[in-house]
């Protein structure tokens, strides 16, 4: 049903009886210093792909790359515990996994879920006139960048960690119960990057009023201190090269995303 042709959050495979498998894999390097919280965040992040498709997570396999000559296995254990804690909260059974010796610690999950074929919510089915709904405030990329640079106040970091580790289960259920026409999980490419993907796949445009966009407390202040989560133009148009003005203009032309202040 949904595969490599579209850059959706997960693949969807029909079982032929009105149900479908929803499958995704999501791994990344540490975004916070605390290993337990990193595990929690990794689990919630992988599960969100299933929720974004209207599905219910069923089973998961963990993946761990660990520099065993540099970091103690006890730390890896904390990462696994954090991930299992969130998987248990989601009612998703971790049935196994795989670990390797790697230069950089990396952790994540392959998750399999179930969904009724009639309830699948895809990336490329947005309609003209739809309203955009964000289920969480933005600013995580800015805050995690600030954490890495030692700029983030403890209270801002703590709030961001809890948001990253919180499940999107209620949002996923609302997609189905309210008949959402399309959905996507906002992660690595940021709000504008994922919105562009949705617009291109759906052949629609989007108008964003900046004043209506919810932002985590402290994120704007950290942004003013230079805690950009990568080049902001590249986040919108990572295939364009040249001057910032050219990249921004091309992004607007291709994705039809307009921003009002």
Coordinates of C-alpha atoms in Angstrom, one line a residue, residues 43-204:
X43 CA 11.6 4.6 21.7
X44 CA 9.1 7.4 21.6
X45 CA 10.6 8.6 18.3
X46 CA 10.2 5.2 16.6
X47 CA 6.7 4.7 17.9
X48 CA 5.6 8.0 16.6
X49 CA 6.0 6.8 13.0
X50 CA 3.4 4.1 13.7
X51 CA 1.0 6.6 15.3
X52 CA 1.4 9.0 12.4
X53 CA 0.0 6.4 10.1
X54 CA -3.0 5.8 12.3
X55 CA -1.6 2.5 13.5
X56 CA -1.1 0.7 16.8
X57 CA 2.4 -0.5 17.7
X58 CA 2.6 -4.2 18.4
X59 CA 6.2 -5.5 18.4
X60 CA 9.7 -4.0 18.3
X61 CA 13.3 -5.0 17.7
X62 CA 16.0 -2.9 19.2
X63 CA 19.3 -1.9 17.5
X64 CA 22.4 -0.9 19.4
X65 CA 25.8 0.1 18.2
X66 CA 28.3 0.6 21.1
X67 CA 32.0 1.6 21.4
X68 CA 32.7 -1.1 24.0
X69 CA 36.3 -0.1 24.5
X70 CA 35.3 3.5 25.3
X71 CA 31.9 3.3 27.1
X72 CA 30.9 0.9 29.8
X73 CA 28.2 -1.7 29.1
X74 CA 26.4 -0.5 32.2
X75 CA 25.7 2.7 30.3
X76 CA 24.3 0.7 27.4
X77 CA 22.1 -1.1 29.9
X78 CA 20.6 2.2 31.0
X79 CA 19.8 3.1 27.4
X80 CA 18.0 -0.2 26.9
X81 CA 16.1 0.2 30.1
X82 CA 14.9 3.7 29.1
X83 CA 13.7 2.4 25.8
X84 CA 11.9 -0.6 27.3
X85 CA 10.2 1.7 29.8
X86 CA 8.5 3.6 27.0
X87 CA 7.8 0.5 24.9
X88 CA 6.0 -1.0 27.9
X89 CA 4.0 2.2 28.3
X90 CA 3.0 1.9 24.7
X91 CA 2.0 -1.7 25.1
X92 CA 4.5 -2.6 22.4
X93 CA 6.4 -5.9 23.0
X94 CA 10.2 -5.9 22.5
X95 CA 10.8 -9.3 21.0
X96 CA 14.6 -9.1 20.5
X97 CA 17.2 -7.0 18.7
X98 CA 20.8 -6.8 17.5
X99 CA 23.9 -5.1 18.8
X100 CA 27.3 -4.4 17.2
X101 CA 30.6 -2.8 18.1
X102 CA 30.5 0.7 16.7
X103 CA 32.6 3.8 16.9
X104 CA 29.7 6.0 17.9
X105 CA 26.8 5.0 20.2
X106 CA 23.6 4.6 18.2
X107 CA 20.3 3.3 19.3
X108 CA 16.8 2.8 18.0
X109 CA 14.0 0.4 17.0
X110 CA 12.3 -1.4 14.2
X111 CA 8.7 -1.3 15.1
X112 CA 5.7 -3.2 13.6
X113 CA 2.2 -2.1 14.1
X114 CA -1.3 -2.9 12.9
X115 CA -4.0 -0.7 11.3
X116 CA -7.3 -1.2 9.5
X117 CA -6.8 -0.6 5.8
X118 CA -9.7 2.0 6.0
X119 CA -7.9 3.9 8.8
X120 CA -4.5 4.4 7.2
X121 CA -3.4 8.0 7.3
X122 CA -0.8 8.9 4.8
X123 CA 1.6 11.8 4.1
X124 CA 0.4 12.6 0.5
X125 CA -3.3 12.9 0.9
X126 CA -3.7 16.4 2.3
X127 CA -6.5 18.4 0.7
X128 CA -6.9 22.1 -0.2
X129 CA -8.7 23.8 2.7
X130 CA -7.4 21.5 5.4
X131 CA -6.2 23.0 8.6
X132 CA -2.8 22.1 9.9
X133 CA -2.7 20.9 13.5
X134 CA 0.5 20.5 15.6
X135 CA 0.2 18.1 18.5
X136 CA 3.3 19.3 20.2
X137 CA 5.2 22.7 20.3
X138 CA 8.2 23.2 18.1
X139 CA 11.8 24.0 19.2
X140 CA 13.3 20.5 20.0
X141 CA 16.0 20.9 17.4
X142 CA 17.1 24.2 18.7
X143 CA 17.1 23.0 22.3
X144 CA 19.1 19.8 21.6
X145 CA 21.6 21.9 19.7
X146 CA 21.9 24.2 22.7
X147 CA 22.3 21.2 25.0
X148 CA 25.3 20.0 22.9
X149 CA 26.8 23.4 23.1
X150 CA 26.3 23.8 26.8
X151 CA 23.9 26.8 26.3
X152 CA 20.6 25.2 27.5
X153 CA 19.2 26.1 31.0
X154 CA 18.4 22.9 33.0
X155 CA 14.7 23.7 33.2
X156 CA 14.4 24.1 29.5
X157 CA 16.3 20.8 28.9
X158 CA 14.1 18.9 31.4
X159 CA 10.9 20.1 29.7
X160 CA 12.2 19.2 26.3
X161 CA 13.3 15.7 27.4
X162 CA 9.8 15.0 28.8
X163 CA 8.2 16.2 25.5
X164 CA 10.5 14.0 23.4
X165 CA 9.9 11.0 25.6
X166 CA 6.1 11.4 25.7
X167 CA 4.0 9.2 23.4
X168 CA 1.9 10.5 20.5
X169 CA -0.7 7.8 21.2
X170 CA -3.6 10.2 21.8
X171 CA -2.7 12.2 18.7
X172 CA -2.6 8.9 16.7
X173 CA -6.0 7.9 17.9
X174 CA -7.4 11.4 17.1
X175 CA -6.2 11.1 13.5
X176 CA -8.5 8.1 13.0
X177 CA -11.4 9.2 15.1
X178 CA -11.6 12.7 13.5
X179 CA -10.9 11.5 10.0
X180 CA -7.7 13.4 9.4
X181 CA -6.9 13.5 5.7
X182 CA -3.1 13.4 6.1
X183 CA -0.4 13.3 8.8
X184 CA 3.3 13.2 9.3
X185 CA 5.7 13.0 12.2
X186 CA 7.8 16.1 12.5
X187 CA 11.4 15.1 13.4
X188 CA 14.8 15.5 11.7
X189 CA 13.9 17.8 8.8
X190 CA 12.0 20.1 11.1
X191 CA 8.5 21.6 10.6
X192 CA 9.1 23.2 7.3
X193 CA 11.0 20.3 5.9
X194 CA 8.3 17.8 6.7
X195 CA 5.5 20.2 5.6
X196 CA 7.3 20.6 2.3
X197 CA 7.2 16.8 1.8
X198 CA 3.5 16.7 2.6
X199 CA 2.8 19.6 0.2
X200 CA 4.8 18.1 -2.6
X201 CA 3.3 14.6 -2.2
X202 CA -0.3 16.0 -1.9
X203 CA 0.2 18.6 -4.7
X204 CA -1.1 21.4 -2.4

